């Protein structure tokens, strides 16, 4: 049975979404890919709303087993990191509300997992994602290749959320500790309501 | 008719919520105040879930006219700013999904509006919030005084979202441009469904 991973490259200007199914033998198949873009002239709340609506649509449509999100701590550009962090907060909370596990991977981890080189450039990542998913042409939109690479990375690092996240607090299983009973019941009910369609 | 403002001091460890009603003559009254706290040992997704559930609960219970959020761009501590930004993204998107306007105010703006001094310390802000809201004792929990100060600041700066936000993109009216028709319909329907109870 395949593991379905929704990879997300969070951002305000472009938020990449990529869904892959990965078999136990590591064979990965493209399920869906896309980018939600917002313009910097739009009000912040409307930009975040677009991302909030998009993540719910992707979770509804593809019911992934895991959400894999790019870890953004390493970014140094404060103005960019703010929007990226706001977008990542929204998508992580949306998954958590449905009881879907969440894992974070750094860009270096993704590049190393997909190309074998943690310093690989964007073109090399896109080329390997195209090959891994057995696509005739690079995934469109091109910006979403990073989201697909994230999803593949998560599946290949052992499917185990713990092994995918060596540091404490970087990956989270379903029903993690820290929820109140009410929160847990809410998340479980939401997950039940949303699942079963696949 | 009073303007009801939900002020939020976003954060992962402590997220402060404060609701005030402010009359046209600037008289402000406390409606509700609280803090949602999460522990740093909890998985990130569960921490963000707690904030996501909390903001929906506060929006449901108090149906504010406006959400006023602390602008966090000025923070320099990258590890703190990430969690703060993730929390702020969640609460802003939650308001936008209901068609509730959102405004951002800097800590300096809040201190200046409430105490007359943009460099005031936390004790001075708490003291003035207590006096403005005509409370016998400082608001509890103490951490939420900043959220109340934010709400008061927003109401006092003229009720107008534009005047409250001198920079482009810092405040957003209902039904802002940038929404697709589907997004607008969604937000309006959600707002209709949630309102009417007050």
Coordinates of N, CA, C and O in Angstrom, one line a residue, chain A residues 42-46 48-50 52-53 56 72-73 75 78-79 81-82 85-86 88-90 92-93 96-97 100-102 104 169 171-173 175-179 183 186-187, chain B residues 42-46 48-50 52-53 56 72-73 75 78-79 81-82 85-86 88-90 92-93 96-97 100-102 104 169 171-173 175-179 183 186-187:
Chain A
X42 N -1.7 42.5 -2.8 CA -2.9 42.2 -2.1 C -2.7 42.3 -0.6 O -1.6 42.2 -0.1
X43 N -3.8 42.6 0.1 CA -3.7 42.7 1.5 C -3.3 41.4 2.1 O -3.6 40.3 1.6
X44 N -2.5 41.4 3.2 CA -2.0 40.2 3.8 C -3.0 39.2 4.1 O -2.9 38.0 3.9
X45 N -4.2 39.7 4.7 CA -5.2 38.7 5.1 C -5.7 38.0 3.9 O -6.0 36.8 4.0
X46 N -5.8 38.6 2.8 CA -6.4 37.9 1.6 C -5.4 37.0 1.0 O -5.7 35.9 0.5
X48 N -3.2 35.3 2.9 CA -3.2 34.2 3.8 C -4.5 33.4 3.6 O -4.5 32.1 3.8
X49 N -5.6 34.1 3.3 CA -6.8 33.4 3.1 C -6.7 32.5 1.8 O -7.2 31.3 1.9
X50 N -6.1 32.9 0.8 CA -5.9 32.1 -0.4 C -5.1 30.8 -0.1 O -5.5 29.7 -0.6
X52 N -5.0 29.4 2.9 CA -5.8 28.6 3.8 C -6.9 27.9 3.0 O -7.1 26.7 3.3
X53 N -7.5 28.5 2.0 CA -8.4 27.8 1.2 C -7.8 26.7 0.3 O -8.3 25.7 0.2
X56 N -6.8 23.5 2.4 CA -8.0 22.7 2.6 C -8.5 22.0 1.4 O -8.9 20.8 1.4
X72 N 11.8 26.3 7.5 CA 12.2 27.6 7.0 C 13.1 28.3 7.9 O 13.5 29.5 7.7
X73 N 13.6 27.7 9.0 CA 14.4 28.4 10.0 C 15.7 28.9 9.4 O 16.3 29.8 10.0
X75 N 16.3 30.3 6.7 CA 16.3 31.6 5.9 C 16.8 32.8 6.7 O 16.5 32.9 7.9
X78 N 14.6 38.3 6.6 CA 13.5 38.4 7.6 C 12.2 38.7 7.0 O 11.2 38.2 7.3
X79 N 12.2 39.6 6.0 CA 10.9 40.0 5.4 C 10.3 38.8 4.6 O 9.1 38.5 4.6
X81 N 11.0 35.5 5.3 CA 10.8 34.4 6.3 C 9.4 34.6 7.0 O 8.8 33.7 7.3
X82 N 9.0 35.9 7.2 CA 7.8 36.1 7.8 C 6.6 35.5 7.1 O 5.8 34.8 7.6
X85 N 6.8 31.8 7.0 CA 6.4 31.2 8.3 C 4.9 31.3 8.5 O 4.2 30.4 9.0
X86 N 4.3 32.4 8.1 CA 2.8 32.5 8.2 C 2.1 31.5 7.4 O 1.2 30.8 7.8
X88 N 3.4 28.6 6.4 CA 3.7 27.3 6.9 C 2.8 27.0 8.2 O 2.3 25.9 8.4
X89 N 2.6 28.0 9.0 CA 1.7 27.9 10.1 C 0.3 27.5 9.7 O -0.3 26.6 10.4
X90 N -0.2 28.1 8.7 CA -1.5 27.8 8.2 C -1.6 26.4 7.7 O -2.6 25.6 8.1
X92 N 0.3 23.8 8.4 CA 0.6 22.8 9.4 C -0.7 22.6 10.3 O -1.1 21.5 10.7
X93 N -1.3 23.8 10.7 CA -2.5 23.7 11.5 C -3.6 23.1 10.8 O -4.4 22.3 11.4
X96 N -3.0 19.4 11.0 CA -3.2 18.9 12.4 C -4.7 18.9 12.8 O -5.1 18.0 13.5
X97 N -5.5 19.8 12.3 CA -6.9 19.8 12.6 C -7.6 18.5 12.0 O -8.6 18.1 12.5
X100 N -3.8 14.7 10.5 CA -2.8 14.2 9.6 C -1.4 14.6 10.1 O -1.2 15.7 10.6
X101 N -0.5 13.6 10.1 CA 0.9 13.8 10.6 C 1.6 14.9 9.8 O 1.3 15.0 8.6
X102 N 2.5 15.6 10.4 CA 3.3 16.6 9.8 C 4.8 16.4 10.0 O 5.2 16.0 11.1
X104 N 8.8 18.0 9.0 CA 9.6 19.1 8.4 C 10.9 18.6 7.9 O 11.6 17.8 8.5
X169 N 10.6 17.4 18.1 CA 9.6 18.4 17.7 C 9.6 18.8 16.3 O 8.9 19.7 15.8
X171 N 9.0 16.3 13.8 CA 8.0 15.5 13.1 C 7.0 15.1 14.2 O 7.3 15.0 15.4
X172 N 5.8 14.9 13.7 CA 4.7 14.6 14.7 C 3.8 13.5 14.2 O 3.3 13.6 13.1
X173 N 3.6 12.6 15.1 CA 2.7 11.5 14.7 C 1.2 11.9 15.0 O 1.0 12.9 15.7
X175 N -2.2 11.9 16.8 CA -2.5 11.8 18.2 C -1.4 12.0 19.1 O -1.2 11.4 20.1
X176 N -0.5 13.0 18.7 CA 0.6 13.3 19.6 C 0.1 13.8 21.0 O -1.0 14.2 21.1
X177 N 1.0 13.7 21.9 CA 0.8 14.2 23.2 C 0.6 15.7 23.1 O 1.0 16.3 22.2
X178 N 0.0 16.3 24.2 CA -0.1 17.7 24.2 C -1.5 18.2 23.8 O -1.8 19.4 24.0
X179 N -2.3 17.3 23.3 CA -3.7 17.7 23.0 C -4.5 17.5 24.2 O -4.3 16.5 25.0
X183 N -9.5 18.7 22.2 CA -8.7 18.9 21.0 C -8.6 17.6 20.2 O -8.7 17.6 19.0
X186 N -11.8 16.6 18.7 CA -12.1 17.4 17.5 C -11.3 17.0 16.3 O -11.8 16.8 15.2
X187 N -10.0 16.8 16.5 CA -9.1 16.4 15.4 C -9.5 15.1 14.8 O -9.6 14.9 13.6
Chain B
X42 N 6.1 20.2 23.2 CA 5.0 19.7 22.3 C 5.4 19.7 20.9 O 6.1 20.7 20.5
X43 N 5.0 18.8 20.1 CA 5.2 18.9 18.6 C 4.7 20.1 18.1 O 3.6 20.6 18.5
X44 N 5.4 20.7 17.1 CA 5.0 22.0 16.5 C 3.5 21.9 16.0 O 2.8 22.8 16.1
X45 N 3.2 20.8 15.3 CA 1.8 20.8 14.7 C 0.7 20.8 15.8 O -0.3 21.5 15.6
X46 N 1.0 20.2 17.0 CA 0.0 20.3 18.0 C 0.0 21.7 18.7 O -1.1 22.1 19.2
X48 N 0.5 24.5 17.0 CA -0.2 25.3 16.1 C -1.7 24.9 16.0 O -2.6 25.8 15.8
X49 N -2.0 23.6 16.3 CA -3.4 23.2 16.3 C -4.1 23.9 17.5 O -5.2 24.3 17.4
X50 N -3.4 23.9 18.6 CA -4.0 24.6 19.8 C -4.4 26.0 19.5 O -5.5 26.5 19.9
X52 N -4.9 27.3 16.5 CA -6.0 27.3 15.5 C -7.4 27.0 16.1 O -8.4 27.7 15.8
X53 N -7.4 26.1 17.0 CA -8.7 25.8 17.7 C -9.1 27.0 18.6 O -10.3 27.4 18.7
X56 N -10.5 30.0 16.5 CA -11.9 29.8 16.1 C -12.9 29.9 17.3 O -14.0 30.4 17.1
X72 N 4.9 41.7 13.7 CA 6.0 41.1 14.3 C 7.3 41.3 13.5 O 8.3 40.7 13.8
X73 N 7.2 42.1 12.4 CA 8.4 42.2 11.6 C 9.6 42.8 12.3 O 10.7 42.5 11.9
X75 N 10.8 42.1 15.1 CA 11.5 41.2 16.0 C 12.8 40.7 15.3 O 12.8 40.5 14.1
X78 N 15.3 35.3 15.4 CA 14.7 34.5 14.3 C 14.0 33.3 14.8 O 12.9 32.9 14.3
X79 N 14.5 32.6 15.8 CA 13.8 31.4 16.3 C 12.4 31.8 16.9 O 11.4 31.1 16.8
X81 N 10.7 34.6 16.2 CA 9.9 35.2 15.2 C 9.2 34.1 14.3 O 8.0 34.3 13.8
X82 N 9.8 33.0 14.1 CA 9.2 31.9 13.3 C 7.9 31.5 14.0 O 6.8 31.4 13.3
X85 N 5.3 34.2 13.9 CA 4.8 34.4 12.5 C 3.8 33.3 12.2 O 2.7 33.5 11.6
X86 N 4.1 32.1 12.5 CA 3.2 31.0 12.3 C 1.9 31.2 13.0 O 0.8 30.9 12.4
X88 N 0.6 34.0 13.9 CA -0.1 35.2 13.4 C -0.7 34.8 12.0 O -1.8 35.2 11.7
X89 N 0.0 33.9 11.3 CA -0.6 33.5 10.0 C -1.9 32.8 10.2 O -2.9 33.0 9.5
X90 N -1.9 31.9 11.2 CA -3.1 31.1 11.5 C -4.3 32.0 12.0 O -5.4 31.9 11.5
X92 N -4.7 35.3 11.4 CA -5.2 36.2 10.4 C -6.0 35.4 9.3 O -7.1 35.9 8.9
X93 N -5.6 34.2 9.0 CA -6.3 33.4 8.0 C -7.7 33.1 8.5 O -8.7 33.1 7.8
X96 N -9.9 36.0 8.2 CA -10.2 36.3 6.7 C -11.2 35.3 6.2 O -12.0 35.6 5.4
X97 N -11.1 34.1 6.7 CA -12.1 33.0 6.2 C -13.5 33.4 6.6 O -14.5 33.0 6.0
X100 N -13.8 38.7 8.4 CA -13.6 39.7 9.4 C -12.3 40.5 9.0 O -11.3 39.9 8.7
X101 N -12.4 41.8 9.1 CA -11.2 42.7 8.8 C -10.1 42.4 9.7 O -10.3 42.1 10.9
X102 N -8.9 42.7 9.2 CA -7.7 42.4 10.0 C -6.8 43.7 9.9 O -6.6 44.3 8.8
X104 N -2.9 45.4 11.5 CA -1.7 45.1 12.2 C -1.2 46.4 12.8 O -1.3 47.5 12.2
X169 N -0.9 47.5 2.6 CA -1.0 46.1 2.9 C -0.9 45.8 4.3 O -0.8 44.6 4.7
X171 N -3.4 46.9 6.6 CA -4.7 46.7 7.1 C -5.6 46.3 6.0 O -5.3 46.7 4.8
X172 N -6.6 45.6 6.2 CA -7.4 45.1 5.2 C -8.9 45.2 5.5 O -9.3 44.7 6.6
X173 N -9.7 45.8 4.6 CA -11.1 45.8 4.8 C -11.8 44.6 4.4 O -11.2 43.7 3.8
X175 N -13.9 42.2 2.2 CA -14.1 42.1 0.8 C -13.0 42.8 0.0 O -13.3 43.4 -1.0
X176 N -11.8 42.7 0.5 CA -10.7 43.3 -0.2 C -10.6 42.7 -1.6 O -11.0 41.6 -1.9
X177 N -9.9 43.5 -2.4 CA -9.6 43.0 -3.8 C -8.6 41.8 -3.6 O -8.0 41.6 -2.6
X178 N -8.5 41.1 -4.7 CA -7.5 40.0 -4.7 C -8.1 38.6 -4.4 O -7.5 37.6 -4.6
X179 N -9.4 38.6 -4.0 CA -10.1 37.3 -3.9 C -10.7 36.9 -5.2 O -11.2 37.8 -6.0
X183 N -13.5 32.5 -3.8 CA -13.0 32.8 -2.5 C -13.9 33.8 -1.7 O -14.2 33.6 -0.6
X186 N -17.0 32.1 -0.7 CA -16.7 31.2 0.5 C -16.6 32.0 1.7 O -17.3 31.7 2.8
X187 N -15.9 33.1 1.7 CA -15.7 33.9 2.9 C -17.0 34.5 3.3 O -17.3 34.6 4.5

